[in-house]
CSV table of C-alpha atoms in Angstrom, one decimal:
chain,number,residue,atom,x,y,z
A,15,UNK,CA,-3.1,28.6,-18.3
A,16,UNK,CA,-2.6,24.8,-18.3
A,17,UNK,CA,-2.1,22.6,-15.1
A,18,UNK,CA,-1.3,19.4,-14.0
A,19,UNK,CA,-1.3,17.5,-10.7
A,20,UNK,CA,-0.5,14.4,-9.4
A,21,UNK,CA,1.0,12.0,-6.9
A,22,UNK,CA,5.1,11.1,-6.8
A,23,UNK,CA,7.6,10.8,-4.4
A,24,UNK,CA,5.3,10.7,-1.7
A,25,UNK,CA,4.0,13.8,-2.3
A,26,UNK,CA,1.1,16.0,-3.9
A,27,UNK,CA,2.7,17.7,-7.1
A,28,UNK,CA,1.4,20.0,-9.2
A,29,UNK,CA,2.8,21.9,-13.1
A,30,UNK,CA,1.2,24.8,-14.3
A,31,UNK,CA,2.1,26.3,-17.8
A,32,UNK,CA,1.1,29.8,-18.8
A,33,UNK,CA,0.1,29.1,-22.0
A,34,UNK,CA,-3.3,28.4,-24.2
A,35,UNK,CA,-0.5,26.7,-26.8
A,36,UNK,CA,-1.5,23.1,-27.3
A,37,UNK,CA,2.1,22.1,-27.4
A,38,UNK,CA,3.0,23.8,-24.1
A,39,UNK,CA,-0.2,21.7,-23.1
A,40,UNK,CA,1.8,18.7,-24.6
A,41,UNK,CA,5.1,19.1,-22.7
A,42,UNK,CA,2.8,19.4,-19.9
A,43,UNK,CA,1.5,16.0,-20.4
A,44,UNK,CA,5.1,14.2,-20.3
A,45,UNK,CA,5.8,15.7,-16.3
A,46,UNK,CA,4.2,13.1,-14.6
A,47,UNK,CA,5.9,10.5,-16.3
A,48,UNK,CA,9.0,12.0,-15.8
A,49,UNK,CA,8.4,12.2,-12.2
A,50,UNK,CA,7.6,8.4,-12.0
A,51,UNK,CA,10.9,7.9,-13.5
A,52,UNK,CA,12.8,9.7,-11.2
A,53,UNK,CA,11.3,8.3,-8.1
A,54,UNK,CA,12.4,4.7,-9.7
A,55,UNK,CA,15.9,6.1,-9.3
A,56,UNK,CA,15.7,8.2,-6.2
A,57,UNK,CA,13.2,6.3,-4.0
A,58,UNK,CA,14.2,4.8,-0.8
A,59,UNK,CA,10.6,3.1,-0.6
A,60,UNK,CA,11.5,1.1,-3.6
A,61,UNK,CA,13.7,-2.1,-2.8
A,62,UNK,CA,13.9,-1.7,-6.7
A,63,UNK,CA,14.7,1.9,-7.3
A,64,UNK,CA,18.8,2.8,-8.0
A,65,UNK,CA,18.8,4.3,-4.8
A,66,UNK,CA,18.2,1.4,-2.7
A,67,UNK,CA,20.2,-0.9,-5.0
A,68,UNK,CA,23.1,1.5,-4.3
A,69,UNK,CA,22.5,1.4,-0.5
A,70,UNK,CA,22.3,-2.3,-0.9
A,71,UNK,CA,25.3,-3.3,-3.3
A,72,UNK,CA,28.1,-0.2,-1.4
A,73,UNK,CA,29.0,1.0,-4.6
A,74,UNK,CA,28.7,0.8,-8.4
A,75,UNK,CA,28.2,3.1,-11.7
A,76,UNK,CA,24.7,5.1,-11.4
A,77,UNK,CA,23.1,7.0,-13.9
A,78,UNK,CA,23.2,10.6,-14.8
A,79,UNK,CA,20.6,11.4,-13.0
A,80,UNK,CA,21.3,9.9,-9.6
A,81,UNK,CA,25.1,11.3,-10.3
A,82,UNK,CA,24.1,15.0,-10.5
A,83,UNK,CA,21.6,14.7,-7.4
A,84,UNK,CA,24.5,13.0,-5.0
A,85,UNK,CA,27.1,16.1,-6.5
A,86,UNK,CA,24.1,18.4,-5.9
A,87,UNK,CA,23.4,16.8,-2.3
A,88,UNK,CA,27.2,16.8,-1.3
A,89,UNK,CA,27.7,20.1,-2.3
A,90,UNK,CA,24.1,21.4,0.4
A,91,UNK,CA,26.1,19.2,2.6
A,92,UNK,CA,29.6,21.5,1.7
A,93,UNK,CA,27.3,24.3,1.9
A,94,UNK,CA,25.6,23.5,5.3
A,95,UNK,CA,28.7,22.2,7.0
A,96,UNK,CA,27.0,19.2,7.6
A,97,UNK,CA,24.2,19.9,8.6
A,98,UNK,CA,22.1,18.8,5.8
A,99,UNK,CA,23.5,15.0,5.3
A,100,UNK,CA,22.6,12.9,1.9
A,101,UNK,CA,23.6,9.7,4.8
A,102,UNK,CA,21.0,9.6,7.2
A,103,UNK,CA,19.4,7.1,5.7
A,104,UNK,CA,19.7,4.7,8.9
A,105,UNK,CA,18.8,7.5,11.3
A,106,UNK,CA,15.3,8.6,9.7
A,107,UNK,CA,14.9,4.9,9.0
A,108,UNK,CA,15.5,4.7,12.6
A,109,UNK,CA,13.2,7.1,13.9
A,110,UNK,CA,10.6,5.9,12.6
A,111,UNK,CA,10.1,6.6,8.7
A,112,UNK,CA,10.7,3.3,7.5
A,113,UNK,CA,8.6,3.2,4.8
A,114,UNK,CA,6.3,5.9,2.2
A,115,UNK,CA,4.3,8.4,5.0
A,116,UNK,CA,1.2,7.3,6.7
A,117,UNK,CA,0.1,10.0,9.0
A,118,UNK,CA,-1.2,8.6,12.1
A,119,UNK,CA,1.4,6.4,13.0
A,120,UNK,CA,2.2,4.9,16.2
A,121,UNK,CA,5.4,2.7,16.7
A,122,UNK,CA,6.8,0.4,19.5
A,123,UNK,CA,10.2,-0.3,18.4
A,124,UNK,CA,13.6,-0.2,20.7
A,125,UNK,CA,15.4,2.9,20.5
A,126,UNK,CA,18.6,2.7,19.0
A,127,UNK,CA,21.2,5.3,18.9
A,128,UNK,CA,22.4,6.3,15.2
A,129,UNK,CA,25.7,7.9,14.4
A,130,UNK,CA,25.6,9.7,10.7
A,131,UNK,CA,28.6,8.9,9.0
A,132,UNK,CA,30.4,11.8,7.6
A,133,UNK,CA,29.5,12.7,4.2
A,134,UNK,CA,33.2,13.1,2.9
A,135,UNK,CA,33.5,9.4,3.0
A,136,UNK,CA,31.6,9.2,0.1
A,137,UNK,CA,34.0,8.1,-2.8
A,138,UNK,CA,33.5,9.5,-6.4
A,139,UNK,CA,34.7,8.3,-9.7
A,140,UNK,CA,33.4,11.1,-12.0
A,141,UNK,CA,35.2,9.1,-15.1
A,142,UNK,CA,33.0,6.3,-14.8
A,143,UNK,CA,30.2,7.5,-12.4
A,144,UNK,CA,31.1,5.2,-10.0
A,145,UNK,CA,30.3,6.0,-6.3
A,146,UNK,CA,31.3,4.0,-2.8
A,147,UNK,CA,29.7,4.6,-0.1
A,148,UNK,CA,31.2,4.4,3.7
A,149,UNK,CA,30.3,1.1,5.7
A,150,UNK,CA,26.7,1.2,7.6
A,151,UNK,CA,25.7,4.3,6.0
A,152,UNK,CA,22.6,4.3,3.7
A,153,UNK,CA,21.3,7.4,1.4
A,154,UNK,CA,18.4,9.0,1.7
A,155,UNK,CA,18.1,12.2,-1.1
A,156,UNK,CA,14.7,13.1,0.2
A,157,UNK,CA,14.4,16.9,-0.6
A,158,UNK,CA,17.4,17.0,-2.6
A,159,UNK,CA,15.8,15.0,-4.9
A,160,UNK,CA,12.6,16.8,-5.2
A,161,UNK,CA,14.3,20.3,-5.2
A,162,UNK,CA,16.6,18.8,-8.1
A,163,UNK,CA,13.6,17.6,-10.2
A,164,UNK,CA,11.3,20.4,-9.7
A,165,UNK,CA,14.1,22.7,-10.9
A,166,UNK,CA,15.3,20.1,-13.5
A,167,UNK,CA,11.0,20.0,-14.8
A,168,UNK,CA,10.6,23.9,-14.8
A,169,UNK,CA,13.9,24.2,-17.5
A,170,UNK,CA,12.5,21.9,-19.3
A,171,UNK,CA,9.0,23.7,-19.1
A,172,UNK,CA,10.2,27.1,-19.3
A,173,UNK,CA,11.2,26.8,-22.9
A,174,UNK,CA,7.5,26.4,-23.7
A,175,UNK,CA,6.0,29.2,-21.7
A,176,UNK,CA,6.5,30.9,-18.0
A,177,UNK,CA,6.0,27.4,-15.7
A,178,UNK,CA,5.9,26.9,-12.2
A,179,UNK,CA,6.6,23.0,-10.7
A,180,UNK,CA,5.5,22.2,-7.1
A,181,UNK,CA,7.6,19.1,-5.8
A,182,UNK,CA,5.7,18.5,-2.4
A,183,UNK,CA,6.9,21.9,-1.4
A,184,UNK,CA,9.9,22.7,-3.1
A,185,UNK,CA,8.5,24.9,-6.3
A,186,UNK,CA,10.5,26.5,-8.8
A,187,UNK,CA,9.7,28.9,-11.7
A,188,UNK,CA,11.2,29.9,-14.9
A,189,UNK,CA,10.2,33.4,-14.8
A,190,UNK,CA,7.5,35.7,-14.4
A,191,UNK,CA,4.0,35.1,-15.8
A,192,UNK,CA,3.0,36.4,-19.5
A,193,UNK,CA,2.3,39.5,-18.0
A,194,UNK,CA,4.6,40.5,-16.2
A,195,UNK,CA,3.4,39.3,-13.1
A,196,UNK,CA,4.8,37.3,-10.3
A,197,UNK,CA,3.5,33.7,-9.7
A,198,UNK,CA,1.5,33.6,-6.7
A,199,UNK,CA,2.9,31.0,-3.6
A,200,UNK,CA,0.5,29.3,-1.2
A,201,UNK,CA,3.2,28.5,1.8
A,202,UNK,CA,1.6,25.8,4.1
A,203,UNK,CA,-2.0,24.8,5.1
A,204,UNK,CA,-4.3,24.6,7.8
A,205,UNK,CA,-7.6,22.7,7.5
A,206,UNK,CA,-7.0,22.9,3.7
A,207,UNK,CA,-6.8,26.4,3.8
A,208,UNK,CA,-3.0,28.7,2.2
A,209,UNK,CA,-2.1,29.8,5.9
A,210,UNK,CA,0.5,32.4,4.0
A,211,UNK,CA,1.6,33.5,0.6
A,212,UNK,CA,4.7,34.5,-2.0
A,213,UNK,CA,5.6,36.3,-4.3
A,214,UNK,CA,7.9,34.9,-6.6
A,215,UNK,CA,9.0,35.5,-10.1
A,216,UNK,CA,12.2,33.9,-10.4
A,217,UNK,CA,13.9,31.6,-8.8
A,218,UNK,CA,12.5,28.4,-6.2
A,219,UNK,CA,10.8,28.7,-2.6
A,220,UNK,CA,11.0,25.7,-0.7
A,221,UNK,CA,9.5,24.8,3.0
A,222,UNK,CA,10.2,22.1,5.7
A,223,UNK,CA,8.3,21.1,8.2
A,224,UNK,CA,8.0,18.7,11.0
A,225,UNK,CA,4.4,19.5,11.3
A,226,UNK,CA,3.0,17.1,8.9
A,227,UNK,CA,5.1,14.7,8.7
A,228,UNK,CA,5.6,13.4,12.3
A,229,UNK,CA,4.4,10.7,14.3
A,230,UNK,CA,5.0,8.4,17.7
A,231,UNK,CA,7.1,6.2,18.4
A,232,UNK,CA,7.1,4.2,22.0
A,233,UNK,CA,5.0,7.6,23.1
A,234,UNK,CA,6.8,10.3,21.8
A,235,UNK,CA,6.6,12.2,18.5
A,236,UNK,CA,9.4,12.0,16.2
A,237,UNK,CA,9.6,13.9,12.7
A,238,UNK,CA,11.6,13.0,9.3
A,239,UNK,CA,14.3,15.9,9.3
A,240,UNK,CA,17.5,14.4,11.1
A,241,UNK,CA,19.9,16.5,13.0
A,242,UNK,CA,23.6,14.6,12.0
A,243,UNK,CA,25.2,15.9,15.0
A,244,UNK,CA,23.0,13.2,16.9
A,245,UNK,CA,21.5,11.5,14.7
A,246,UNK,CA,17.7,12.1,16.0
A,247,UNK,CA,15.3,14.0,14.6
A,248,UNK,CA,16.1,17.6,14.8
A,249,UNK,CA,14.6,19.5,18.2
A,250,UNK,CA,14.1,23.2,18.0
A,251,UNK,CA,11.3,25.7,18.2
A,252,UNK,CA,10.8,26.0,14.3
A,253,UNK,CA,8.0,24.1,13.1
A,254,UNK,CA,8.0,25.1,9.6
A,255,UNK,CA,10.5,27.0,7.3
A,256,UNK,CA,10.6,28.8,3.9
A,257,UNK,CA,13.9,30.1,2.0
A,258,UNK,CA,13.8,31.7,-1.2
A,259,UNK,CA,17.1,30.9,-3.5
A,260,UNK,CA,18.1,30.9,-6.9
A,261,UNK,CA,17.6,27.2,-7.2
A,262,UNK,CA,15.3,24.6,-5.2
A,263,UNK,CA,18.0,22.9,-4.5
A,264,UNK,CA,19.5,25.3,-2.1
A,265,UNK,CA,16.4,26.5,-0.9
A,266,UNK,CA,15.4,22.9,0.3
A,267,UNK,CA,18.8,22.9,1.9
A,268,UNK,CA,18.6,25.9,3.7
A,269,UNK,CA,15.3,25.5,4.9
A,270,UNK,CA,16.5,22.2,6.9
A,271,UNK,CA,19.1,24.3,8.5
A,272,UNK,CA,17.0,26.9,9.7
A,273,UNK,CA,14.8,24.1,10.9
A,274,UNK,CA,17.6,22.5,12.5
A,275,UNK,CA,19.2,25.4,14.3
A,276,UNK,CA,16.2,26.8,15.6
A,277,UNK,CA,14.2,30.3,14.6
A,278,UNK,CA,17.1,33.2,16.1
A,279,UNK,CA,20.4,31.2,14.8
A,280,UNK,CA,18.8,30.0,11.9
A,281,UNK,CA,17.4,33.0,10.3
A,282,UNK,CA,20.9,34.9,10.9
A,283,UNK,CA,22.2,32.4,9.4
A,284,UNK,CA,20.4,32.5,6.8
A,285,UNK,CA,20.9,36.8,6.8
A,286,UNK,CA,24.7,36.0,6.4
A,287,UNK,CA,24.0,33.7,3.6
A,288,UNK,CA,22.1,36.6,1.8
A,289,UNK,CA,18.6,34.6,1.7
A,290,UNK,CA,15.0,35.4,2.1
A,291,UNK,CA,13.7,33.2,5.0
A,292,UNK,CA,10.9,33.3,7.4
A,293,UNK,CA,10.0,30.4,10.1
A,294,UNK,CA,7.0,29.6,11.9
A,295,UNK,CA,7.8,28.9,15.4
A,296,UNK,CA,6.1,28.2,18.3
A,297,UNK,CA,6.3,31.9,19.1
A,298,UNK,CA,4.4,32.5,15.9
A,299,UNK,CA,5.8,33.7,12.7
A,300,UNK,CA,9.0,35.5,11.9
A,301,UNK,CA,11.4,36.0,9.3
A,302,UNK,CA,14.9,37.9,8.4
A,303,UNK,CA,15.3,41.2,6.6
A,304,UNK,CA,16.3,40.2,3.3
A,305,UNK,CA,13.1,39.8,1.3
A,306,UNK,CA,12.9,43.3,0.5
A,307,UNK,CA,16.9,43.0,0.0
A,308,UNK,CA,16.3,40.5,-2.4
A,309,UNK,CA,13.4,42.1,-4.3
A,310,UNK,CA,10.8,40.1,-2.8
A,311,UNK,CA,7.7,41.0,-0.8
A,312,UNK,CA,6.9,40.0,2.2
A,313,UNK,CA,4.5,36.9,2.6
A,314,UNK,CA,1.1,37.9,2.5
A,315,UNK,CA,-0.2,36.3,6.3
A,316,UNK,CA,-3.8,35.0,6.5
């Protein structure tokens, strides 16, 4: 087995290969590198990055890359009837999370209210790859963008050996290990410690939370996942949730819902939507019935 971690996007992220092949080791290598490239085109923390040049400029052509993350962040939005939003760039900016995450921080700054501007307005140009976006309404791919490149890295991976890629969270495998095996999930932390864990051999698991990244502003705690319908940080009784999909994409997405609808709407939601999902609320920890319909086991609570 061969492994890799390191820091992108904000975030702690880690490769693993299961392979003693040096060339696996090799394609292994080239990940974090890959990573740093994306975040030059995805990062909002980068007055540089083709993100923020976007946001700046209103429109013009944008690479490949940044073309198949906004179709793959419109179509979460599709998917979540807007719920999850790739335009509430002004709102998270807004409540707080201005800049890369410090935890600890405590803001005095007037509070403003936000309206998220419908995701529809978004025009595309798929000849060219040309996108305009509506007036005073900024980006902000967050998760999509990690979900994307963790599934984008484990294709790319999985043609070497059975490889898992952790994006901050959103984690995605090609396939079950060497022997047969599923990959082993740690799902959240406490003092350092796996509080829970998964199963998985195919597919992504991906978990959001507002109970790392949070902080105050003017005396109250705010957190990073945006609720469009008002354009303030999300307020619900799930602290953290976890959805297991066929891609990390939609798992990210779904997992913002749940978080954004609370723990009983949510997870039925999720039911109808035939996903695994479990939430830990501030009743403790719960989740739907369709882990064993979807052929995997239960998390393994600590």
């Amino acid at each position: 087995m061969y492994g890799i971690a390191f820091q992108a996007m904000g975030c702690h992220m880690e490769a693993l290969l299961d392979s003693d092949d040096l060339q696996a080791a090799y394609a292994l290598n080239a990940v974090a590198a890959q990573f740093a490239a994306w975040e030059q085109s995805f990062s909002r923390f980068r007055c540089d990055s083709e993100l923020s040049l976007l946001n700046q400029k209103r429109q013009g052509v944008v690479s490949e890359d940044l073309w198949q993350v906004l179709q793959a962040a419109c179509g979460m939005a599709r998917f979540s009837t807007g719920l999850v939003t790739p335009l509430a760039g002004k709102a998270v900016r807004q409540a707080g999370y201005a800049q890369s995450f410090v935890a600890g921080w405590d803001i005095d700054a007037p509070e403003e209210n936000v309206t998220v501007a419908d995701w529809q307005a978004i025009l595309f140009d798929a000849k060219r790859r040309h996108v305009t976006l509506p007036p005073e309404a900024d980006l902000d791919l967050g998760g999509m963008a990690k979900g994307w490149c963790a599934h984008k890295a484990v294709e790319d991976l999985g043609r070497f050996a059975p490889a898992l890629v952790d994006a901050g969270g959103d984690i995605a495998v090609s396939g079950a290990l060497r022997d047969g095996s599923a990959w082993e999930v740690a799902l959240g932390r406490r003092e350092d410690k796996p509080t829970a864990f998964l199963f998985l051999d195919q597919g992504a698991v991906a978990t959001s939370g507002r109970d790392v990244r949070h902080w105050r502003k003017n005396g109250r705690l705010h957190h990073h996942i945006i609720d469009p319908r008002t354009g303030q940080p999300a307020q619900s009784d799930v602290m953290r949730a976890t959805v297991v999909a066929e891609h990390a994409v939609l798992a990210e997405a779904a997992a913002k819902v749940i978080l954004i609808q609370g723990s009983s709407a949510g997870l039925a939601w999720a039911t109808q939507q035939g996903l695994a999902a479990c939430v830990w609320s501030e009743q403790g920890w719960q989740s739907n019935d369709v882990f064993a319909a979807g052929g995997f086991r239960q998390p393994v609570l600590l």
